[in-house]
Amino acid sequence: MAKEKKGVRLEHISKIYQDPKTKKDFYAVKDTSLTIEPGSFVTLLGPSGCGKTTTLRMIAGFESPDEGEIYLGNEAINALTPNKRDTAMVFQSYALLPHYNIFDNVAYGLKLRKLDKETIKTKVMDILKLVGLEGMEGRMTNQLSGGQQQRVALARALVLEPGVLLFDEPLSNLDAKLRVSMRTEIRRIQQEAGITAIYVTHDQSEAMALSDQIIIMDKGVVAQIGTPQEVYYHPSNEFVADFIGEANFLRGKVTGQDTVDVGGHQVAAETSRQGAGQDCTLVLRPESATLGDAGQLPCRVILSCFMGSYQNYHVMVGDTLVKITDFNPKSKKIYKVGDEAWVAFTKEDVHVL
Ligand code: ATP
């Protein structure tokens, strides 16, 4: 459906704003370089204020970078106004025309481009089918649910056949259940339309479910770029490990090839990037550890809670709190508060920072 899938390249992009209180300039985005492959679904993820919306708005042309250059395909686009760029944006607020019906909302951009009536009709009907609004074209947009309004917003962007589709937290106004079903829909539609998508969210599960690549931002800079699996299993630092899912951090010292001393106990861990004697941190996901009568690290149970599919434990390993989600508890020994036990995990279960 899209004319041409386009990649996006940011080369040393910075955006400087003035803090309204202190009147001091600060970098909302600092020296960011990244490449987004044509046809991929990429998410900009990070906490509030990390610069993800500013990055998206610079790609759309609503903000201009103070430093660096943005490329759409092979074209440098800094100097182009938003309507001259081969992008379309889906907003959190939908931004639909309230006194128009669905058809006219979706047709609006095509009419501005002065396409003939028949072509407009064919394109609009094709897109409404794709987003699951076939047969509803006569409905006024103020008579629609939030999920339906978001589908209209998506159709209105897609009908322009942009090279790149931009999403600014499009599901934030929907309830939790609808958010989950809509994100599956967005992924299906993106794949069927065969379009490049850049999606801003602060919701890590949304990013995991949707993305080919996740770009994690922290204080205006890129903290890591990778597939959902890469950023989850091989986070580049503690910020990423903590932001994506839950993580336990165990402080240790590398004592030899693939061994780390944690509180006097030798733990197997992949240490190829660290040297002997170096301080390090082990990242252990709660679901990667179990509790047993034997294991790697001795602990004391301070919370034991049955959650149905898993037993939720909080244990102290020395002074460090470790959270464990022990799945399928029916078949296992259950430890109670005050019990002494061992945290068990394999070399593959820990990631060394
Ligand atoms: P959120 O999830 O809350 O939308 P974000 O990661 O999208 O956050 P941005 O909207 O990109 O963050 O903002 C980055 C920083 O720039 C924030 O500190 C924000 O307050 C600031 N900022 C954004 N727009 C402006 C502006 N027009 N003038 C001054 N500061 C701004």
JSON list of C-alpha atoms in Angstrom, two decimals, residues 37-136:
[
{"chain": "A", "resi": 37, "resn": "GLU", "atom": "CA", "xyz": [15.47, 0.37, 8.76]},
{"chain": "A", "resi": 38, "resn": "PRO", "atom": "CA", "xyz": [12.73, 0.63, 6.10]},
{"chain": "A", "resi": 39, "resn": "GLY", "atom": "CA", "xyz": [9.63, -1.38, 7.02]},
{"chain": "A", "resi": 40, "resn": "SER", "atom": "CA", "xyz": [10.59, -1.84, 10.66]},
{"chain": "A", "resi": 41, "resn": "PHE", "atom": "CA", "xyz": [8.56, -1.00, 13.74]},
{"chain": "A", "resi": 42, "resn": "VAL", "atom": "CA", "xyz": [10.71, 1.00, 16.13]},
{"chain": "A", "resi": 43, "resn": "THR", "atom": "CA", "xyz": [9.72, 2.30, 19.55]},
{"chain": "A", "resi": 44, "resn": "LEU", "atom": "CA", "xyz": [11.18, 5.27, 21.38]},
{"chain": "A", "resi": 45, "resn": "LEU", "atom": "CA", "xyz": [10.85, 4.27, 25.03]},
{"chain": "A", "resi": 46, "resn": "GLY", "atom": "CA", "xyz": [11.81, 6.02, 28.23]},
{"chain": "A", "resi": 47, "resn": "PRO", "atom": "CA", "xyz": [10.58, 7.82, 31.33]},
{"chain": "A", "resi": 48, "resn": "SER", "atom": "CA", "xyz": [8.74, 11.13, 31.23]},
{"chain": "A", "resi": 49, "resn": "GLY", "atom": "CA", "xyz": [10.97, 13.96, 30.02]},
{"chain": "A", "resi": 50, "resn": "CYS", "atom": "CA", "xyz": [13.69, 11.78, 28.44]},
{"chain": "A", "resi": 51, "resn": "GLY", "atom": "CA", "xyz": [13.24, 13.42, 25.02]},
{"chain": "A", "resi": 52, "resn": "LYS", "atom": "CA", "xyz": [11.30, 10.82, 23.06]},
{"chain": "A", "resi": 53, "resn": "THR", "atom": "CA", "xyz": [8.45, 13.13, 21.96]},
{"chain": "A", "resi": 54, "resn": "THR", "atom": "CA", "xyz": [10.93, 15.85, 21.01]},
{"chain": "A", "resi": 55, "resn": "THR", "atom": "CA", "xyz": [12.79, 13.29, 18.85]},
{"chain": "A", "resi": 56, "resn": "LEU", "atom": "CA", "xyz": [9.56, 12.23, 17.14]},
{"chain": "A", "resi": 57, "resn": "ARG", "atom": "CA", "xyz": [8.45, 15.84, 16.61]},
{"chain": "A", "resi": 58, "resn": "MET", "atom": "CA", "xyz": [11.81, 16.63, 14.97]},
{"chain": "A", "resi": 59, "resn": "ILE", "atom": "CA", "xyz": [11.31, 13.72, 12.56]},
{"chain": "A", "resi": 60, "resn": "ALA", "atom": "CA", "xyz": [7.78, 15.00, 11.81]},
{"chain": "A", "resi": 61, "resn": "GLY", "atom": "CA", "xyz": [9.04, 18.57, 11.36]},
{"chain": "A", "resi": 62, "resn": "PHE", "atom": "CA", "xyz": [7.07, 20.15, 14.22]},
{"chain": "A", "resi": 63, "resn": "GLU", "atom": "CA", "xyz": [10.39, 21.01, 15.88]},
{"chain": "A", "resi": 64, "resn": "SER", "atom": "CA", "xyz": [13.71, 21.68, 14.21]},
{"chain": "A", "resi": 65, "resn": "PRO", "atom": "CA", "xyz": [17.00, 20.33, 15.53]},
{"chain": "A", "resi": 66, "resn": "ASP", "atom": "CA", "xyz": [19.60, 22.81, 16.80]},
{"chain": "A", "resi": 67, "resn": "GLU", "atom": "CA", "xyz": [22.39, 20.49, 15.71]},
{"chain": "A", "resi": 68, "resn": "GLY", "atom": "CA", "xyz": [22.65, 17.57, 13.31]},
{"chain": "A", "resi": 69, "resn": "GLU", "atom": "CA", "xyz": [20.74, 16.35, 10.28]},
{"chain": "A", "resi": 70, "resn": "ILE", "atom": "CA", "xyz": [17.71, 14.08, 9.79]},
{"chain": "A", "resi": 71, "resn": "TYR", "atom": "CA", "xyz": [17.38, 11.92, 6.67]},
{"chain": "A", "resi": 72, "resn": "LEU", "atom": "CA", "xyz": [14.25, 10.28, 5.30]},
{"chain": "A", "resi": 73, "resn": "GLY", "atom": "CA", "xyz": [15.49, 7.67, 2.90]},
{"chain": "A", "resi": 74, "resn": "ASN", "atom": "CA", "xyz": [18.43, 9.47, 1.30]},
{"chain": "A", "resi": 75, "resn": "GLU", "atom": "CA", "xyz": [16.91, 12.92, 1.57]},
{"chain": "A", "resi": 76, "resn": "ALA", "atom": "CA", "xyz": [18.06, 15.47, 4.18]},
{"chain": "A", "resi": 77, "resn": "ILE", "atom": "CA", "xyz": [14.79, 16.87, 5.55]},
{"chain": "A", "resi": 78, "resn": "ASN", "atom": "CA", "xyz": [15.71, 19.49, 8.19]},
{"chain": "A", "resi": 79, "resn": "ALA", "atom": "CA", "xyz": [14.63, 22.33, 5.93]},
{"chain": "A", "resi": 80, "resn": "LEU", "atom": "CA", "xyz": [11.27, 20.77, 4.95]},
{"chain": "A", "resi": 81, "resn": "THR", "atom": "CA", "xyz": [8.00, 21.79, 6.63]},
{"chain": "A", "resi": 82, "resn": "PRO", "atom": "CA", "xyz": [5.87, 18.92, 8.04]},
{"chain": "A", "resi": 83, "resn": "ASN", "atom": "CA", "xyz": [3.53, 18.77, 5.03]},
{"chain": "A", "resi": 84, "resn": "LYS", "atom": "CA", "xyz": [6.50, 18.50, 2.66]},
{"chain": "A", "resi": 85, "resn": "ARG", "atom": "CA", "xyz": [7.85, 15.45, 4.52]},
{"chain": "A", "resi": 86, "resn": "ASP", "atom": "CA", "xyz": [6.83, 11.95, 3.58]},
{"chain": "A", "resi": 87, "resn": "THR", "atom": "CA", "xyz": [5.53, 11.27, 7.11]},
{"chain": "A", "resi": 88, "resn": "ALA", "atom": "CA", "xyz": [2.14, 11.17, 8.85]},
{"chain": "A", "resi": 89, "resn": "MET", "atom": "CA", "xyz": [1.50, 11.35, 12.57]},
{"chain": "A", "resi": 90, "resn": "VAL", "atom": "CA", "xyz": [-1.08, 9.64, 14.79]},
{"chain": "A", "resi": 91, "resn": "PHE", "atom": "CA", "xyz": [-1.65, 11.69, 17.95]},
{"chain": "A", "resi": 92, "resn": "GLN", "atom": "CA", "xyz": [-2.66, 10.71, 21.47]},
{"chain": "A", "resi": 93, "resn": "SER", "atom": "CA", "xyz": [-5.58, 13.15, 21.23]},
{"chain": "A", "resi": 94, "resn": "TYR", "atom": "CA", "xyz": [-6.76, 11.69, 17.85]},
{"chain": "A", "resi": 95, "resn": "ALA", "atom": "CA", "xyz": [-7.24, 15.30, 16.57]},
{"chain": "A", "resi": 96, "resn": "LEU", "atom": "CA", "xyz": [-10.27, 14.35, 14.45]},
{"chain": "A", "resi": 97, "resn": "LEU", "atom": "CA", "xyz": [-12.63, 16.86, 12.84]},
{"chain": "A", "resi": 98, "resn": "PRO", "atom": "CA", "xyz": [-15.67, 16.67, 15.16]},
{"chain": "A", "resi": 99, "resn": "HIS", "atom": "CA", "xyz": [-18.44, 17.72, 12.73]},
{"chain": "A", "resi": 100, "resn": "TYR", "atom": "CA", "xyz": [-17.33, 15.39, 9.96]},
{"chain": "A", "resi": 101, "resn": "ASN", "atom": "CA", "xyz": [-18.21, 11.75, 9.48]},
{"chain": "A", "resi": 102, "resn": "ILE", "atom": "CA", "xyz": [-15.61, 9.00, 9.30]},
{"chain": "A", "resi": 103, "resn": "PHE", "atom": "CA", "xyz": [-15.38, 9.10, 5.52]},
{"chain": "A", "resi": 104, "resn": "ASP", "atom": "CA", "xyz": [-14.77, 12.85, 5.38]},
{"chain": "A", "resi": 105, "resn": "ASN", "atom": "CA", "xyz": [-12.19, 12.72, 8.18]},
{"chain": "A", "resi": 106, "resn": "VAL", "atom": "CA", "xyz": [-10.20, 10.10, 6.31]},
{"chain": "A", "resi": 107, "resn": "ALA", "atom": "CA", "xyz": [-10.74, 11.77, 2.92]},
{"chain": "A", "resi": 108, "resn": "TYR", "atom": "CA", "xyz": [-9.69, 15.23, 4.16]},
{"chain": "A", "resi": 109, "resn": "GLY", "atom": "CA", "xyz": [-5.97, 14.98, 3.37]},
{"chain": "A", "resi": 110, "resn": "LEU", "atom": "CA", "xyz": [-6.66, 13.48, -0.06]},
{"chain": "A", "resi": 111, "resn": "LYS", "atom": "CA", "xyz": [-9.06, 16.33, -0.93]},
{"chain": "A", "resi": 112, "resn": "LEU", "atom": "CA", "xyz": [-6.35, 18.83, 0.00]},
{"chain": "A", "resi": 113, "resn": "ARG", "atom": "CA", "xyz": [-4.14, 17.01, -2.47]},
{"chain": "A", "resi": 114, "resn": "LYS", "atom": "CA", "xyz": [-6.89, 17.50, -5.07]},
{"chain": "A", "resi": 115, "resn": "LEU", "atom": "CA", "xyz": [-7.29, 13.84, -5.98]},
{"chain": "A", "resi": 116, "resn": "ASP", "atom": "CA", "xyz": [-10.39, 13.01, -8.04]},
{"chain": "A", "resi": 117, "resn": "LYS", "atom": "CA", "xyz": [-13.55, 11.81, -6.29]},
{"chain": "A", "resi": 118, "resn": "GLU", "atom": "CA", "xyz": [-13.43, 8.20, -7.47]},
{"chain": "A", "resi": 119, "resn": "THR", "atom": "CA", "xyz": [-9.79, 7.74, -6.44]},
{"chain": "A", "resi": 120, "resn": "ILE", "atom": "CA", "xyz": [-10.52, 9.27, -3.03]},
{"chain": "A", "resi": 121, "resn": "LYS", "atom": "CA", "xyz": [-13.47, 6.92, -2.53]},
{"chain": "A", "resi": 122, "resn": "THR", "atom": "CA", "xyz": [-11.46, 3.83, -3.46]},
{"chain": "A", "resi": 123, "resn": "LYS", "atom": "CA", "xyz": [-8.54, 4.78, -1.22]},
{"chain": "A", "resi": 124, "resn": "VAL", "atom": "CA", "xyz": [-10.72, 5.67, 1.77]},
{"chain": "A", "resi": 125, "resn": "MET", "atom": "CA", "xyz": [-12.80, 2.49, 1.53]},
{"chain": "A", "resi": 126, "resn": "ASP", "atom": "CA", "xyz": [-9.65, 0.34, 1.22]},
{"chain": "A", "resi": 127, "resn": "ILE", "atom": "CA", "xyz": [-8.14, 1.91, 4.32]},
{"chain": "A", "resi": 128, "resn": "LEU", "atom": "CA", "xyz": [-11.36, 1.68, 6.35]},
{"chain": "A", "resi": 129, "resn": "LYS", "atom": "CA", "xyz": [-11.40, -2.03, 5.58]},
{"chain": "A", "resi": 130, "resn": "LEU", "atom": "CA", "xyz": [-7.79, -2.36, 6.72]},
{"chain": "A", "resi": 131, "resn": "VAL", "atom": "CA", "xyz": [-8.48, -0.68, 10.09]},
{"chain": "A", "resi": 132, "resn": "GLY", "atom": "CA", "xyz": [-11.75, -2.57, 10.65]},
{"chain": "A", "resi": 133, "resn": "LEU", "atom": "CA", "xyz": [-14.22, 0.30, 10.13]},
{"chain": "A", "resi": 134, "resn": "GLU", "atom": "CA", "xyz": [-15.86, -0.99, 6.95]},
{"chain": "A", "resi": 135, "resn": "GLY", "atom": "CA", "xyz": [-19.53, -0.02, 6.76]},
{"chain": "A", "resi": 136, "resn": "MET", "atom": "CA", "xyz": [-19.18, 2.75, 9.36]}
]
